[in-house]
Amino acid sequence: MLSALGVPRWRMAGAVLQQAVWVGGFGVIVALPMIAGLTILIEAIGGKVVIPPWLLGGTAALTMVMAMGSGLLALRSLRRIEPTSLLR
């Protein structure tokens, strides 16, 4: 619909990639405190959890790469959209 209204494709692509960054960042921000909480809970019942910082950082980076990859895959369908088909 935005294409039919004259919004440039590069601006729509930027919005899609921005949403991908927000979703990935939100996932990382939610996951890290949950990992810390579960670590505390497991140690409280007598377990031992050893998670090196490089693993946390790598997991956060992989999450962001996957989010950006899904955003880039979503751009394929954006390229195929014809404005005239949206007005029907």
Short mmCIF file of N, CA, C and O in Angstrom, two decimals:
data_model
loop_
_atom_site.label_atom_id
_atom_site.label_comp_id
_atom_site.label_asym_id
_atom_site.label_seq_id
_atom_site.Cartn_x
_atom_site.Cartn_y
_atom_site.Cartn_z
N MET A 1 0.84 -1.18 0.00
CA MET A 1 0.00 0.00 0.00
C MET A 1 0.88 1.25 0.00
O MET A 1 0.55 2.22 -0.66
N LEU A 2 1.97 1.19 0.74
CA LEU A 2 2.86 2.35 0.75
C LEU A 2 3.47 2.59 -0.62
O LEU A 2 3.66 3.73 -1.03
N SER A 3 3.75 1.51 -1.33
CA SER A 3 4.28 1.64 -2.68
C SER A 3 3.27 2.31 -3.59
O SER A 3 3.64 3.15 -4.41
N ALA A 4 2.02 1.97 -3.45
CA ALA A 4 0.97 2.59 -4.26
C ALA A 4 0.80 4.07 -3.92
O ALA A 4 0.38 4.85 -4.76
N LEU A 5 1.17 4.45 -2.72
CA LEU A 5 1.07 5.84 -2.31
C LEU A 5 2.31 6.65 -2.70
O LEU A 5 2.37 7.85 -2.46
N GLY A 6 3.32 5.98 -3.25
CA GLY A 6 4.50 6.68 -3.72
C GLY A 6 5.68 6.68 -2.78
O GLY A 6 6.64 7.40 -3.00
N VAL A 7 5.64 5.88 -1.73
CA VAL A 7 6.78 5.79 -0.82
C VAL A 7 7.88 5.00 -1.52
O VAL A 7 7.63 3.93 -2.08
N PRO A 8 9.11 5.52 -1.54
CA PRO A 8 10.19 4.81 -2.23
C PRO A 8 10.50 3.45 -1.60
O PRO A 8 10.36 3.26 -0.39
N ARG A 9 10.93 2.54 -2.44
CA ARG A 9 11.23 1.18 -1.95
C ARG A 9 12.37 1.19 -0.94
O ARG A 9 12.38 0.38 -0.03
N TRP A 10 13.35 2.07 -1.11
CA TRP A 10 14.48 2.08 -0.18
C TRP A 10 14.02 2.47 1.22
O TRP A 10 14.55 1.99 2.21
N ARG A 11 13.00 3.32 1.30
CA ARG A 11 12.48 3.71 2.61
C ARG A 11 11.72 2.55 3.26
O ARG A 11 11.81 2.34 4.47
N MET A 12 10.96 1.82 2.45
CA MET A 12 10.24 0.65 2.98
C MET A 12 11.24 -0.43 3.41
O MET A 12 11.06 -1.07 4.44
N ALA A 13 12.31 -0.61 2.63
CA ALA A 13 13.34 -1.60 2.98
C ALA A 13 14.02 -1.19 4.28
O ALA A 13 14.28 -2.05 5.14
N GLY A 14 14.27 0.09 4.46
CA GLY A 14 14.86 0.56 5.71
C GLY A 14 13.96 0.30 6.90
O GLY A 14 14.43 -0.08 7.97
N ALA A 15 12.64 0.47 6.70
CA ALA A 15 11.70 0.21 7.78
C ALA A 15 11.66 -1.27 8.15
O ALA A 15 11.60 -1.63 9.33
N VAL A 16 11.74 -2.14 7.14
CA VAL A 16 11.73 -3.58 7.40
C VAL A 16 12.99 -3.98 8.17
O VAL A 16 12.93 -4.73 9.15
N LEU A 17 14.15 -3.47 7.75
CA LEU A 17 15.40 -3.80 8.44
C LEU A 17 15.44 -3.21 9.84
O LEU A 17 15.98 -3.82 10.77
N GLN A 18 14.86 -2.03 10.00
CA GLN A 18 14.80 -1.43 11.33
C GLN A 18 13.95 -2.28 12.27
O GLN A 18 14.30 -2.49 13.43
N GLN A 19 12.84 -2.79 11.77
CA GLN A 19 12.00 -3.67 12.58
C GLN A 19 12.76 -4.94 12.95
O GLN A 19 12.63 -5.45 14.07
N ALA A 20 13.55 -5.46 12.03
CA ALA A 20 14.34 -6.67 12.32
C ALA A 20 15.34 -6.40 13.44
O ALA A 20 15.52 -7.24 14.32
N VAL A 21 15.97 -5.23 13.41
CA VAL A 21 16.92 -4.88 14.48
C VAL A 21 16.19 -4.75 15.81
O VAL A 21 16.68 -5.22 16.84
N TRP A 22 15.03 -4.12 15.81
CA TRP A 22 14.26 -3.97 17.05
C TRP A 22 13.84 -5.33 17.61
O TRP A 22 13.93 -5.56 18.82
N VAL A 23 13.38 -6.23 16.76
CA VAL A 23 12.95 -7.55 17.23
C VAL A 23 14.13 -8.33 17.79
O VAL A 23 14.05 -8.93 18.85
N GLY A 24 15.25 -8.33 17.07
CA GLY A 24 16.45 -9.03 17.55
C GLY A 24 16.96 -8.43 18.85
O GLY A 24 17.32 -9.15 19.78
N GLY A 25 17.01 -7.11 18.92
CA GLY A 25 17.47 -6.44 20.14
C GLY A 25 16.56 -6.72 21.33
O GLY A 25 17.04 -6.96 22.44
N PHE A 26 15.25 -6.73 21.08
CA PHE A 26 14.31 -7.04 22.15
C PHE A 26 14.51 -8.47 22.64
O PHE A 26 14.47 -8.74 23.84
N GLY A 27 14.75 -9.39 21.70
CA GLY A 27 14.99 -10.78 22.08
C GLY A 27 16.23 -10.92 22.96
O GLY A 27 16.22 -11.64 23.96
N VAL A 28 17.29 -10.21 22.61
CA VAL A 28 18.52 -10.26 23.40
C VAL A 28 18.30 -9.63 24.77
O VAL A 28 18.72 -10.17 25.79
N ILE A 29 17.62 -8.49 24.79
CA ILE A 29 17.38 -7.78 26.06
C ILE A 29 16.51 -8.61 27.00
O ILE A 29 16.70 -8.58 28.22
N VAL A 30 15.58 -9.36 26.47
CA VAL A 30 14.73 -10.21 27.30
C VAL A 30 15.47 -11.48 27.74
O VAL A 30 15.34 -11.93 28.87
N ALA A 31 16.27 -12.04 26.83
CA ALA A 31 16.91 -13.32 27.11
C ALA A 31 18.02 -13.22 28.15
O ALA A 31 18.14 -14.12 29.00
N LEU A 32 18.83 -12.18 28.11
CA LEU A 32 19.97 -12.11 29.04
C LEU A 32 19.54 -12.05 30.51
O LEU A 32 20.09 -12.79 31.33
N PRO A 33 18.55 -11.24 30.91
CA PRO A 33 18.11 -11.30 32.30
C PRO A 33 17.46 -12.64 32.68
O PRO A 33 17.59 -13.10 33.81
N MET A 34 16.79 -13.27 31.69
CA MET A 34 16.21 -14.58 31.98
C MET A 34 17.30 -15.61 32.24
O MET A 34 17.17 -16.45 33.13
N ILE A 35 18.38 -15.54 31.49
CA ILE A 35 19.51 -16.45 31.71
C ILE A 35 20.11 -16.22 33.09
O ILE A 35 20.41 -17.17 33.82
N ALA A 36 20.28 -14.96 33.46
CA ALA A 36 20.82 -14.64 34.78
C ALA A 36 19.89 -15.15 35.89
O ALA A 36 20.35 -15.73 36.88
N GLY A 37 18.60 -14.96 35.72
CA GLY A 37 17.64 -15.44 36.71
C GLY A 37 17.63 -16.95 36.84
O GLY A 37 17.59 -17.49 37.95
N LEU A 38 17.67 -17.64 35.72
CA LEU A 38 17.70 -19.10 35.77
C LEU A 38 19.00 -19.61 36.38
O LEU A 38 19.01 -20.61 37.10
N THR A 39 20.11 -18.91 36.11
CA THR A 39 21.37 -19.29 36.73
C THR A 39 21.29 -19.17 38.24
O THR A 39 21.73 -20.07 38.97
N ILE A 40 20.73 -18.08 38.73
CA ILE A 40 20.57 -17.88 40.17
C ILE A 40 19.65 -18.96 40.76
O ILE A 40 19.93 -19.53 41.82
N LEU A 41 18.57 -19.26 40.06
CA LEU A 41 17.63 -20.28 40.54
C LEU A 41 18.29 -21.66 40.60
O LEU A 41 18.14 -22.39 41.60
N ILE A 42 19.03 -22.02 39.59
CA ILE A 42 19.68 -23.33 39.57
C ILE A 42 20.75 -23.42 40.66
O ILE A 42 20.88 -24.44 41.34
N GLU A 43 21.50 -22.33 40.86
CA GLU A 43 22.51 -22.35 41.92
C GLU A 43 21.88 -22.38 43.30
O GLU A 43 22.46 -22.91 44.24
N ALA A 44 20.66 -21.85 43.44
CA ALA A 44 19.97 -21.87 44.72
C ALA A 44 19.54 -23.29 45.11
O ALA A 44 19.45 -23.61 46.29
N ILE A 45 19.30 -24.13 44.11
CA ILE A 45 18.89 -25.51 44.43
C ILE A 45 20.07 -26.47 44.39
O ILE A 45 19.88 -27.68 44.44
N GLY A 46 21.28 -25.92 44.28
CA GLY A 46 22.46 -26.75 44.41
C GLY A 46 23.19 -27.08 43.12
O GLY A 46 24.17 -27.82 43.15
N GLY A 47 22.72 -26.58 42.02
CA GLY A 47 23.40 -26.85 40.75
C GLY A 47 24.51 -25.84 40.49
O GLY A 47 24.65 -24.84 41.19
N LYS A 48 25.30 -26.13 39.50
CA LYS A 48 26.36 -25.20 39.13
C LYS A 48 26.25 -24.90 37.64
O LYS A 48 26.20 -25.81 36.82
N VAL A 49 26.17 -23.62 37.33
CA VAL A 49 26.05 -23.19 35.94
C VAL A 49 27.26 -22.33 35.60
O VAL A 49 27.56 -21.37 36.30
N VAL A 50 27.95 -22.72 34.54
CA VAL A 50 29.09 -21.94 34.09
C VAL A 50 28.83 -21.54 32.64
O VAL A 50 28.84 -22.39 31.74
N ILE A 51 28.54 -20.27 32.45
CA ILE A 51 28.32 -19.74 31.11
C ILE A 51 29.36 -18.66 30.87
O ILE A 51 29.29 -17.58 31.45
N PRO A 52 30.33 -18.95 30.00
CA PRO A 52 31.37 -17.96 29.75
C PRO A 52 30.82 -16.75 29.00
O PRO A 52 29.86 -16.87 28.22
N PRO A 53 31.39 -15.58 29.23
CA PRO A 53 30.91 -14.37 28.56
C PRO A 53 30.98 -14.46 27.04
O PRO A 53 30.11 -13.91 26.35
N TRP A 54 31.96 -15.16 26.49
CA TRP A 54 32.05 -15.26 25.03
C TRP A 54 30.86 -16.02 24.47
O TRP A 54 30.42 -15.74 23.35
N LEU A 55 30.31 -16.95 25.24
CA LEU A 55 29.14 -17.70 24.78
C LEU A 55 27.91 -16.81 24.77
O LEU A 55 27.10 -16.85 23.83
N LEU A 56 27.76 -16.00 25.81
CA LEU A 56 26.62 -15.07 25.84
C LEU A 56 26.72 -14.06 24.70
O LEU A 56 25.73 -13.77 24.02
N GLY A 57 27.91 -13.52 24.50
CA GLY A 57 28.10 -12.56 23.41
C GLY A 57 27.88 -13.17 22.04
O GLY A 57 27.26 -12.57 21.16
N GLY A 58 28.39 -14.39 21.87
CA GLY A 58 28.20 -15.08 20.60
C GLY A 58 26.74 -15.40 20.32
O GLY A 58 26.27 -15.28 19.18
N THR A 59 26.03 -15.78 21.36
CA THR A 59 24.61 -16.07 21.21
C THR A 59 23.82 -14.81 20.87
O THR A 59 22.93 -14.83 20.01
N ALA A 60 24.17 -13.71 21.53
CA ALA A 60 23.50 -12.44 21.22
C ALA A 60 23.80 -12.01 19.79
O ALA A 60 22.91 -11.56 19.06
N ALA A 61 25.04 -12.17 19.36
CA ALA A 61 25.41 -11.82 17.99
C ALA A 61 24.69 -12.71 16.98
O ALA A 61 24.19 -12.22 15.96
N LEU A 62 24.61 -14.00 17.26
CA LEU A 62 23.91 -14.91 16.37
C LEU A 62 22.42 -14.57 16.28
O LEU A 62 21.82 -14.63 15.20
N THR A 63 21.84 -14.18 17.40
CA THR A 63 20.43 -13.77 17.40
C THR A 63 20.22 -12.56 16.50
O THR A 63 19.26 -12.50 15.72
N MET A 64 21.12 -11.60 16.59
CA MET A 64 21.00 -10.40 15.75
C MET A 64 21.22 -10.72 14.28
O MET A 64 20.52 -10.19 13.41
N VAL A 65 22.16 -11.62 13.98
CA VAL A 65 22.39 -12.02 12.59
C VAL A 65 21.16 -12.71 12.03
O VAL A 65 20.75 -12.46 10.88
N MET A 66 20.54 -13.57 12.83
CA MET A 66 19.34 -14.26 12.36
C MET A 66 18.18 -13.29 12.15
O MET A 66 17.42 -13.42 11.19
N ALA A 67 18.05 -12.31 13.04
CA ALA A 67 16.99 -11.31 12.87
C ALA A 67 17.21 -10.49 11.61
O ALA A 67 16.27 -10.24 10.84
N MET A 68 18.46 -10.09 11.37
CA MET A 68 18.76 -9.33 10.15
C MET A 68 18.57 -10.20 8.91
O MET A 68 18.10 -9.72 7.88
N GLY A 69 18.93 -11.46 9.00
CA GLY A 69 18.73 -12.38 7.88
C GLY A 69 17.26 -12.53 7.53
O GLY A 69 16.88 -12.54 6.36
N SER A 70 16.41 -12.63 8.55
CA SER A 70 14.98 -12.74 8.28
C SER A 70 14.45 -11.44 7.69
O SER A 70 13.56 -11.46 6.82
N GLY A 71 15.00 -10.31 8.12
CA GLY A 71 14.60 -9.04 7.52
C GLY A 71 15.01 -8.95 6.06
O GLY A 71 14.25 -8.48 5.21
N LEU A 72 16.21 -9.44 5.75
CA LEU A 72 16.66 -9.43 4.37
C LEU A 72 15.83 -10.37 3.50
O LEU A 72 15.53 -10.07 2.34
N LEU A 73 15.44 -11.51 4.06
CA LEU A 73 14.57 -12.42 3.30
C LEU A 73 13.19 -11.80 3.07
O LEU A 73 12.57 -12.03 2.04
N ALA A 74 12.74 -11.01 4.01
CA ALA A 74 11.45 -10.33 3.85
C ALA A 74 11.51 -9.29 2.74
O ALA A 74 10.49 -8.97 2.12
N LEU A 75 12.69 -8.77 2.46
CA LEU A 75 12.83 -7.78 1.39
C LEU A 75 12.59 -8.39 0.01
O LEU A 75 12.25 -7.67 -0.92
N ARG A 76 12.76 -9.70 -0.13
CA ARG A 76 12.51 -10.34 -1.43
C ARG A 76 11.07 -10.14 -1.86
O ARG A 76 10.80 -9.82 -3.01
N SER A 77 10.14 -10.31 -0.92
CA SER A 77 8.74 -10.13 -1.28
C SER A 77 8.42 -8.66 -1.52
O SER A 77 7.53 -8.33 -2.30
N LEU A 78 9.16 -7.78 -0.89
CA LEU A 78 8.95 -6.34 -1.11
C LEU A 78 9.32 -5.95 -2.53
O LEU A 78 8.68 -5.09 -3.12
N ARG A 79 10.34 -6.60 -3.09
CA ARG A 79 10.75 -6.30 -4.46
C ARG A 79 9.72 -6.75 -5.48
O ARG A 79 9.60 -6.15 -6.54
N ARG A 80 9.01 -7.80 -5.18
CA ARG A 80 8.05 -8.37 -6.14
C ARG A 80 6.71 -7.65 -6.17
O ARG A 80 5.90 -7.92 -7.04
N ILE A 81 6.48 -6.77 -5.25
CA ILE A 81 5.17 -6.11 -5.15
C ILE A 81 5.04 -5.07 -6.26
O ILE A 81 5.92 -4.25 -6.47
N GLU A 82 3.93 -5.14 -6.97
CA GLU A 82 3.62 -4.14 -8.00
C GLU A 82 2.54 -3.20 -7.44
O GLU A 82 1.51 -3.66 -6.96
N PRO A 83 2.76 -1.91 -7.52
CA PRO A 83 1.78 -0.95 -6.95
C PRO A 83 0.39 -1.09 -7.55
O PRO A 83 -0.62 -0.93 -6.88
N THR A 84 0.29 -1.43 -8.84
CA THR A 84 -1.04 -1.54 -9.45
C THR A 84 -1.82 -2.71 -8.89
O THR A 84 -3.05 -2.64 -8.79
N SER A 85 -1.16 -3.78 -8.49
CA SER A 85 -1.87 -4.93 -7.92
C SER A 85 -2.40 -4.62 -6.54
O SER A 85 -3.34 -5.26 -6.07
N LEU A 86 -1.83 -3.64 -5.87
CA LEU A 86 -2.27 -3.29 -4.52
C LEU A 86 -3.56 -2.48 -4.53
O LEU A 86 -4.27 -2.42 -3.54
N LEU A 87 -3.85 -1.83 -5.63
CA LEU A 87 -5.03 -0.98 -5.71
C LEU A 87 -6.29 -1.73 -6.08
O LEU A 87 -7.37 -1.17 -6.07
N ARG A 88 -6.18 -2.99 -6.40
CA ARG A 88 -7.36 -3.78 -6.80
C ARG A 88 -8.12 -4.27 -5.60
O ARG A 88 -7.76 -4.44 -4.56
#
